[in-house]
CSV table of C-alpha atoms (C1' of nucleotides) in Angstrom, one decimal:
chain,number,residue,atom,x,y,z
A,1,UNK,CA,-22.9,12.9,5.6
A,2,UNK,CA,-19.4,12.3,4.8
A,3,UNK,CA,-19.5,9.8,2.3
A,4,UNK,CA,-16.2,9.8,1.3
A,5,UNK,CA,-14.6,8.4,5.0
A,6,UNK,CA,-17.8,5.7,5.1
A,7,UNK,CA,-16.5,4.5,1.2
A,8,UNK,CA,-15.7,1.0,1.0
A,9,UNK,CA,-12.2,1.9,0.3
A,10,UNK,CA,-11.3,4.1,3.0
A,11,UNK,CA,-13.0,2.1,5.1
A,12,UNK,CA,-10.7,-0.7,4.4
A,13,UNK,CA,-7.8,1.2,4.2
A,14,UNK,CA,-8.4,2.7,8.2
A,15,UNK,CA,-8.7,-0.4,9.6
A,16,UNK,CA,-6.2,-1.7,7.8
A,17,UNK,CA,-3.9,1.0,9.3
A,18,UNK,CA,-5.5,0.1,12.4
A,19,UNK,CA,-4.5,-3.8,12.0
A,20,UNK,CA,-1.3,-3.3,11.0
A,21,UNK,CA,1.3,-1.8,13.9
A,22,UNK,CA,0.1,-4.8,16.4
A,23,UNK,CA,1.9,-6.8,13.6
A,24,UNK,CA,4.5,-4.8,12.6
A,25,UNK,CA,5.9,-4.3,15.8
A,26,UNK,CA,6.7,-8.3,15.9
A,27,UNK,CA,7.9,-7.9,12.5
A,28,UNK,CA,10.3,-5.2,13.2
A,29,UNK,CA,11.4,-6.8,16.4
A,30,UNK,CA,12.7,-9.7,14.3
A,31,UNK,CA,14.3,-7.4,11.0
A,32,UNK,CA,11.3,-8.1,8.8
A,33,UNK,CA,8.8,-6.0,6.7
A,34,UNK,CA,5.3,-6.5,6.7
A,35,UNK,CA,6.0,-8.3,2.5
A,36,UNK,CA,8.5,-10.1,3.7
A,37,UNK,CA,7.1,-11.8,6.8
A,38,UNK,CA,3.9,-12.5,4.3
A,39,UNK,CA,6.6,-14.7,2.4
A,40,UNK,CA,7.8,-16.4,4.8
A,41,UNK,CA,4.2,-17.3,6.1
A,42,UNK,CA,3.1,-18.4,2.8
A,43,UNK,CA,6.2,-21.0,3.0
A,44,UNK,CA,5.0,-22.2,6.3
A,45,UNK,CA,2.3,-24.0,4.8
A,46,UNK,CA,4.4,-25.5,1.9
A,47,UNK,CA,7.7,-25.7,2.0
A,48,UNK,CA,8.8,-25.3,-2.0
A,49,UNK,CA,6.5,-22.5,-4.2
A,50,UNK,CA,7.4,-21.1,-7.4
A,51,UNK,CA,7.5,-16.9,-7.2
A,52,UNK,CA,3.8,-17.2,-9.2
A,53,UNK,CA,2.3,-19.5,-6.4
A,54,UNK,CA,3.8,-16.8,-4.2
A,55,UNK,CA,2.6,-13.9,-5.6
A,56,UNK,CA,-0.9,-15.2,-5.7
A,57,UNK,CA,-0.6,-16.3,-1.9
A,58,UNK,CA,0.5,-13.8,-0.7
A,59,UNK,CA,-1.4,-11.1,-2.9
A,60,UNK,CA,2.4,-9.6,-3.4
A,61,UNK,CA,2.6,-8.5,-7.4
A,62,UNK,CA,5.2,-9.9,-9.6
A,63,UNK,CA,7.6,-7.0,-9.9
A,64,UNK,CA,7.5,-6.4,-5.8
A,65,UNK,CA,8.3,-10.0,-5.2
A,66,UNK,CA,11.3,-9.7,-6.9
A,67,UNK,CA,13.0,-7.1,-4.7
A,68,UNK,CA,11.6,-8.9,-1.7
A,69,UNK,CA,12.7,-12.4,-2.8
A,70,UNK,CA,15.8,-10.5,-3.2
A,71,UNK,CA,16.2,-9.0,0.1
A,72,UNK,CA,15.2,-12.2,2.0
A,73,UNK,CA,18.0,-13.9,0.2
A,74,UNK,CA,20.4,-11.6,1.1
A,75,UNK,CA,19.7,-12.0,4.4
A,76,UNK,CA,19.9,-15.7,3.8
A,77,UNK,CA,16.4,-16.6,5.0
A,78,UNK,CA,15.5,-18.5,1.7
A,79,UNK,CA,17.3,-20.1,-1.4
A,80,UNK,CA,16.1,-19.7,-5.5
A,81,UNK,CA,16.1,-22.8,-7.1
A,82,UNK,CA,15.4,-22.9,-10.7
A,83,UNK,CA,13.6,-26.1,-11.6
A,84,UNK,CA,15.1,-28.4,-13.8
A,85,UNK,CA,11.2,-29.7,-15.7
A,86,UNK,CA,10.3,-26.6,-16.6
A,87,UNK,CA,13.1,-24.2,-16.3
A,88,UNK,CA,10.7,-20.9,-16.3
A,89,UNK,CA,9.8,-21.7,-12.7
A,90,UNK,CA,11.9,-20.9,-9.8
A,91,UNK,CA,11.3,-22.4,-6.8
A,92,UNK,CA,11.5,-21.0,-3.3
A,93,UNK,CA,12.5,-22.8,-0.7
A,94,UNK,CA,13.3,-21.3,2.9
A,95,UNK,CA,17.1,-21.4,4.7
A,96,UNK,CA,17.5,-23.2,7.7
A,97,UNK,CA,17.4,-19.4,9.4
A,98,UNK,CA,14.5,-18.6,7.7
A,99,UNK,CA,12.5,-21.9,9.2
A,100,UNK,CA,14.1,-21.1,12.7
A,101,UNK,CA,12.7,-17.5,12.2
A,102,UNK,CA,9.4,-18.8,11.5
A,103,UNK,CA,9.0,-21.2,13.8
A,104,UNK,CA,10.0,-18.6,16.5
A,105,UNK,CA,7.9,-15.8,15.1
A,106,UNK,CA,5.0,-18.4,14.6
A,107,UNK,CA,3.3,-18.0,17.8
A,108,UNK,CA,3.7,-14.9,18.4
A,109,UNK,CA,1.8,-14.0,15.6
A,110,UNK,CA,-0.8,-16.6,16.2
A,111,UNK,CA,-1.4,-14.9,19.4
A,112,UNK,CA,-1.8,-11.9,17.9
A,113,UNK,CA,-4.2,-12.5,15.8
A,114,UNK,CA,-6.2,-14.5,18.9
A,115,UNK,CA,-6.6,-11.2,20.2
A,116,UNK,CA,-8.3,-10.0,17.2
A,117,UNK,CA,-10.6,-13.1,17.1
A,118,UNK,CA,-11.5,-12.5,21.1
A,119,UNK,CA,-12.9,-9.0,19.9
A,120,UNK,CA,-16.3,-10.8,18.1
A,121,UNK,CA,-17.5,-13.9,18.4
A,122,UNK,CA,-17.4,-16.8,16.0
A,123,UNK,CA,-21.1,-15.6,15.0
A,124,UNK,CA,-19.9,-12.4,14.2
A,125,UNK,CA,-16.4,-13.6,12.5
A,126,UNK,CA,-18.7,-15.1,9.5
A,127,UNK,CA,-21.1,-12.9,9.0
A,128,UNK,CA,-18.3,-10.2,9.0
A,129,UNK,CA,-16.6,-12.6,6.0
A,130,UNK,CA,-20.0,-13.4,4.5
A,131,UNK,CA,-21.1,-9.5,4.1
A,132,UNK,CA,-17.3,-8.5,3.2
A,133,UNK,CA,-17.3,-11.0,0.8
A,134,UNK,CA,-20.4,-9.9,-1.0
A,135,UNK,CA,-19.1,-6.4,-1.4
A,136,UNK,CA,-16.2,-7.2,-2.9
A,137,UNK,CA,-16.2,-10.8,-4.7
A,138,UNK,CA,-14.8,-10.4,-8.0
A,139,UNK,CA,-17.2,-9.2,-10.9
A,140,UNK,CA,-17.2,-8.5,-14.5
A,141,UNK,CA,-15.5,-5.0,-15.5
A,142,UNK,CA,-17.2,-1.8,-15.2
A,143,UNK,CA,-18.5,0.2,-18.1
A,144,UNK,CA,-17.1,3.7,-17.7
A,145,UNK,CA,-19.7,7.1,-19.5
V,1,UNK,CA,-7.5,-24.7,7.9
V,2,UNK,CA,-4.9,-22.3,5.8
V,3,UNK,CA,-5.4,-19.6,8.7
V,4,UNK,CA,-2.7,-17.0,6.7
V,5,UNK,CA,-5.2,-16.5,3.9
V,6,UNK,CA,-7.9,-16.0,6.8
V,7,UNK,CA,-6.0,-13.8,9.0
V,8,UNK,CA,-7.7,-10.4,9.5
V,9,UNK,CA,-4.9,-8.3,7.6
V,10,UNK,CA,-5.1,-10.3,4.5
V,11,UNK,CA,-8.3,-10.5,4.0
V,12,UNK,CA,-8.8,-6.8,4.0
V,13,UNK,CA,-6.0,-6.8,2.0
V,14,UNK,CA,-8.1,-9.2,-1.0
V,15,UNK,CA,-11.0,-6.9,-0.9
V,16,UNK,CA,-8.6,-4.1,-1.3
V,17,UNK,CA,-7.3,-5.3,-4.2
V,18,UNK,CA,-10.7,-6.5,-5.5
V,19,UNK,CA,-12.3,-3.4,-5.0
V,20,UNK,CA,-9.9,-0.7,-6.1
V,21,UNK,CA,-10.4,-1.1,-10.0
V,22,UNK,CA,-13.0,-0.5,-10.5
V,23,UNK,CA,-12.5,3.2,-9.3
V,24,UNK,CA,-8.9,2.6,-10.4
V,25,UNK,CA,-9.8,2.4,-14.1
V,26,UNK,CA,-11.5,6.0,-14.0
V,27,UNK,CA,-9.1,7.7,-12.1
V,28,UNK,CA,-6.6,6.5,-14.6
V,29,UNK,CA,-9.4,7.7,-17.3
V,30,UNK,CA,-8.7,11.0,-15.9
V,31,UNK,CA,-4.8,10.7,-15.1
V,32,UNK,CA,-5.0,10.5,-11.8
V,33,UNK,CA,-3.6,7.9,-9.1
V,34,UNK,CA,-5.7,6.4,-6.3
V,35,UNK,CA,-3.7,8.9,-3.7
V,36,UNK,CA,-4.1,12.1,-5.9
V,37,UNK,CA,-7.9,11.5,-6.1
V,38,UNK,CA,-8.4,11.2,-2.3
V,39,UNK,CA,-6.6,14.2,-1.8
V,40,UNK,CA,-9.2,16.0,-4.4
V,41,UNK,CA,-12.1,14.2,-2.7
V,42,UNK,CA,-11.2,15.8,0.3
V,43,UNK,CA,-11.0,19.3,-0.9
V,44,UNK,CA,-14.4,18.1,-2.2
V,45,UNK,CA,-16.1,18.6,1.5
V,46,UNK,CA,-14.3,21.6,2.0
V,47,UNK,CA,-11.9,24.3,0.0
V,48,UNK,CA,-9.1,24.8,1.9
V,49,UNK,CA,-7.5,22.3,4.1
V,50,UNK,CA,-4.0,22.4,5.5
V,51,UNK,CA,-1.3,19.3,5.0
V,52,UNK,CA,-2.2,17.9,8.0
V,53,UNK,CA,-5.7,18.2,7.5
V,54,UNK,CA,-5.6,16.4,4.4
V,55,UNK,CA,-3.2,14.0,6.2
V,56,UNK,CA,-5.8,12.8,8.7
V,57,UNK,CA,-8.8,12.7,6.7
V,58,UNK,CA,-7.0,10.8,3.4
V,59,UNK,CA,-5.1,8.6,5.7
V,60,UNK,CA,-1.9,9.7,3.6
V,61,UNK,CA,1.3,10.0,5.5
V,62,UNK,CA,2.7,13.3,5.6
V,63,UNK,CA,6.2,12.8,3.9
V,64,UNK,CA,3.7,10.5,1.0
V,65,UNK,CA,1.7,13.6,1.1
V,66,UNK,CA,4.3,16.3,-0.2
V,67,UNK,CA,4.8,14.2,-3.4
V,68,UNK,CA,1.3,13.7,-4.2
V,69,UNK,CA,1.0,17.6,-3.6
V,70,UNK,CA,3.6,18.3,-5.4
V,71,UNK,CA,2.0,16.4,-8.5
V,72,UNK,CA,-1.3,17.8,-7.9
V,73,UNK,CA,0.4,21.5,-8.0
V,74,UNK,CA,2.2,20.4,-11.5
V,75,UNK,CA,-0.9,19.8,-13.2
V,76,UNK,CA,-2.7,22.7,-11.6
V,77,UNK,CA,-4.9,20.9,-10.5
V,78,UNK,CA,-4.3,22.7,-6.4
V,79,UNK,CA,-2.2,25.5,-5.1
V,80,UNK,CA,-0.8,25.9,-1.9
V,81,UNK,CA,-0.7,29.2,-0.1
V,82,UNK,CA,1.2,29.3,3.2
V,83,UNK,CA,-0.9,31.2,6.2
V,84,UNK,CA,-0.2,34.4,7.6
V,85,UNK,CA,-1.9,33.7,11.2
V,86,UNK,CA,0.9,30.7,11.7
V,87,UNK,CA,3.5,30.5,9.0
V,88,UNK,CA,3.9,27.0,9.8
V,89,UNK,CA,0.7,26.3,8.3
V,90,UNK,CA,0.3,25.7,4.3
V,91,UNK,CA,-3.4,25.7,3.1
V,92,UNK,CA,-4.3,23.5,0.0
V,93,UNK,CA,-6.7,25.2,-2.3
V,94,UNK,CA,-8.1,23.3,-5.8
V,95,UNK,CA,-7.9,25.6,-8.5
V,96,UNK,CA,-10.5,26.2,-10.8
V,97,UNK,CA,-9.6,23.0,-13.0
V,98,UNK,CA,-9.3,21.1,-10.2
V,99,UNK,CA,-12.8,22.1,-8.9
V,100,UNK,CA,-14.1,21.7,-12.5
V,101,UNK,CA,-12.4,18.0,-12.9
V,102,UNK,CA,-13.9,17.4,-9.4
V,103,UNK,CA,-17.2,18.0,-10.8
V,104,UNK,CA,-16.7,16.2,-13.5
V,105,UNK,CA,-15.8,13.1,-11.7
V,106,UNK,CA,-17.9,12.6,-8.8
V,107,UNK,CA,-20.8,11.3,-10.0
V,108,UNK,CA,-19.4,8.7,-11.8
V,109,UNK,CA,-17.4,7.9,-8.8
V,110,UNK,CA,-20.6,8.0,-6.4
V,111,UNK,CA,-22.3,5.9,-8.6
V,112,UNK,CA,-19.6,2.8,-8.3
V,113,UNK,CA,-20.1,3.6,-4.5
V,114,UNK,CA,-23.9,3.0,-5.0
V,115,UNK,CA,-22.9,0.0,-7.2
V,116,UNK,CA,-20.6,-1.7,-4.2
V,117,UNK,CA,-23.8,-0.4,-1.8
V,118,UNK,CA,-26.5,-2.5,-3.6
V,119,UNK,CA,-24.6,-5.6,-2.6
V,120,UNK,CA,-25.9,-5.6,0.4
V,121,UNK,CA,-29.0,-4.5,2.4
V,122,UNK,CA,-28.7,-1.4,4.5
V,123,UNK,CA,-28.9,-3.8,7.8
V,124,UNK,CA,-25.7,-5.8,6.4
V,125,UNK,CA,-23.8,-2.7,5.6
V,126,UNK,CA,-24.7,-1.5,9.3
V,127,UNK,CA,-23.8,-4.9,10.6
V,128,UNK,CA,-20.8,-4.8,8.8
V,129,UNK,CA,-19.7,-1.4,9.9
V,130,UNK,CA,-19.9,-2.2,13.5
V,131,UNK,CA,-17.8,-5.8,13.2
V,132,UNK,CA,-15.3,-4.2,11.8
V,133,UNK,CA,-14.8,-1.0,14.2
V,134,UNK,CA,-15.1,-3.9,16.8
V,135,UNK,CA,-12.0,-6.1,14.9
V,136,UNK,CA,-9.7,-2.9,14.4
V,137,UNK,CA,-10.9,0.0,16.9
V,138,UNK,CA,-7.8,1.3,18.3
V,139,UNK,CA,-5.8,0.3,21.2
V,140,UNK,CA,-3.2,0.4,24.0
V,141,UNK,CA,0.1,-1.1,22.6
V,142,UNK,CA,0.4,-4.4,22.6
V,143,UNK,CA,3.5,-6.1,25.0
V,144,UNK,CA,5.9,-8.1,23.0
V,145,UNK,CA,7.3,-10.4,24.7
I,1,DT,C1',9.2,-29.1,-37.2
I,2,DA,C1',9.3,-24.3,-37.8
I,3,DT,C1',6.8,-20.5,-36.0
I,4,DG,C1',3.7,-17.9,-33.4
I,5,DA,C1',1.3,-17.8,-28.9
I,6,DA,C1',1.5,-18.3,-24.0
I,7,DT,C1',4.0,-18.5,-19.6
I,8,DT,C1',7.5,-17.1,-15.8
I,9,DA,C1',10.3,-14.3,-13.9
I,10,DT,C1',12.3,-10.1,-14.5
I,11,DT,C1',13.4,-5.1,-15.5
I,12,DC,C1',12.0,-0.3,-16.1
I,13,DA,C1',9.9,4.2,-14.9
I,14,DT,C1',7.1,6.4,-11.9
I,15,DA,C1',4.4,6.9,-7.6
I,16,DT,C1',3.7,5.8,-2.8
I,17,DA,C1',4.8,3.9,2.2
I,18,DT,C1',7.6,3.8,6.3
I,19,DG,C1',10.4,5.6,9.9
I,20,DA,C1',14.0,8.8,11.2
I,21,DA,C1',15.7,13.2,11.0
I,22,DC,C1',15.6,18.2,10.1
I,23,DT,C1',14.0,23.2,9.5
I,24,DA,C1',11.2,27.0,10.6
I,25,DA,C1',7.8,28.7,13.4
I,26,DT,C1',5.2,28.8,17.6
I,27,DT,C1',4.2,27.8,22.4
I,28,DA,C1',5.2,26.7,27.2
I,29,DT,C1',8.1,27.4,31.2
I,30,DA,C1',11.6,28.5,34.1
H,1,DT,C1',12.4,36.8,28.3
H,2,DA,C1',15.7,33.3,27.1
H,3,DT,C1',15.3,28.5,26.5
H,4,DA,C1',13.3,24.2,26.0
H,5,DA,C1',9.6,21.7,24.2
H,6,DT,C1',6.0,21.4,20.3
H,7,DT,C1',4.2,21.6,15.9
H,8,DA,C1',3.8,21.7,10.5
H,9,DG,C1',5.8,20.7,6.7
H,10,DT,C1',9.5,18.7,4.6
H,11,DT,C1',13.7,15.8,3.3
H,12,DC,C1',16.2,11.4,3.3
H,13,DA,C1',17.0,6.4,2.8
H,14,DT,C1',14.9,2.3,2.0
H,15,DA,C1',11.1,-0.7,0.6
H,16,DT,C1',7.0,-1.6,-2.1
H,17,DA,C1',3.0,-0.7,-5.8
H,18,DT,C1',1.6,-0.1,-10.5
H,19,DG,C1',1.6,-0.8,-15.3
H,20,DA,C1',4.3,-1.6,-19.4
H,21,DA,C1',7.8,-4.0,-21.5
H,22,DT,C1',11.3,-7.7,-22.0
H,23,DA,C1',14.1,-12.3,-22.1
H,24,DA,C1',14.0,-17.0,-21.7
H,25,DT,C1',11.4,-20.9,-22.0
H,26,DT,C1',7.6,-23.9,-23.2
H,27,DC,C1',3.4,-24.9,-25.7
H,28,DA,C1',0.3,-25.1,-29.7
H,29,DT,C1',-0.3,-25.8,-34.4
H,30,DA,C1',-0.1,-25.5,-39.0
DNA sequence: TATGAATTATTCATATATGAACTAATTATA
DNA sequence: TATAATTAGTTCATATATGAATAATTCATA
């Protein structure tokens, strides 16, 4: 009984690295990273975030965003805008390129993750996100001997 | 219908992130990182395991692996020993103090498992086992287009 | 309204991920 | 058996993760 390789985390973590090249083989066809695309998806939805609202979207921490935030500018794929109310936040607000990008890389994604969905049914799609969620929904923090 | 936040990769990503502290905050308790651990856990099934060995089984890429290694052998916590069948082969080998922190370790880290486990019934945790090998069991390549 | 607390983005140091390339050792093949 | 192809471990360059700390700004409150 190998525990270890039926853990929660590793479990995760395989089929993660089992998810992840049908994706990043878009991504690197168009220049991206896997953070970086998740940036620009996150600004598909809303066209103006702050780095925080980012960050929380897109499950990126703080001190990674800035070096991606940093590389995506470079490429000139979105703009930093600091606000002028509150002048701690600083918005983010994709390029012209960067919502040409998107809209090209859009549904491309979309398809791949159709793929994914065709592999269970819709049945099995919530009851996977209903048992997933019970094993890991936030709790309080562990006591440790 | 925010689909991103949905998507398969991000959600394994969340419970990632939601489970991981909770062992995270006694590997630190015991100065180790999440990737030097699973390399010890490994060793834990069996004593002496080559790079690639450890490679497959802790999901650690190879040129991630020679780092962690390399830590690991700082604190003396492994040693490597290169073979004398095939020289290309390197065998990894926990030292005493590794075997003894091993020890000291894995019950409390079992016992998070069991924590995570008692979420669910055994039928869910079957159930959930066999979605997800059907969402992310490997593949052919996928055709871009 | 001065002053401490909270917030936002950032920097820093260290560790790891990713993909390409490289070295030494071994195996397969002409 | 010389030579090409493989293999194991490693190095390299670049990008990201983690936790602590910091600067600038705003908020709360005495």
């Amino acid at each position: 009984m190998p525990k270890f390789l039926d853990s929660l985390p590793m479990i995760l973590s395989r089929s993660l690295d089992r998810v992840m090249p049908s994706y990043r083989r878009l991504f690197q066809a168009n220049d991206l990273t896997d953070q970086q695309w998740r940036v620009l998806r996150a600004l598909w939805e809303k066209q103006h975030l702050t780095s925080a609202q980012i960050s929380q979207i897109t499950l990126l921490p703080p001190p990674s965003l800035v070096g991606i935030l940093d590389r995506l500018e470079k490429k000139n794929l979105i703009g930093r805008l600091r606000s002028t109310e509150d002048r701690r936040h600083i918005h983010i607000i994709p390029t012209q390129k960067g919502r040409a990008l998107m809209e090209h890389m859009m549904p491309m994604v979309e398809s791949i993750h159709d793929d994914f969905m065709q592999r269970v049914t819709a049945a099995e799609w919530d009851e996977f996100n209903r048992i997933l969620n019970k094993l890991s929904e936030p709790t309080k923090k562990r006591n440790l001997a």
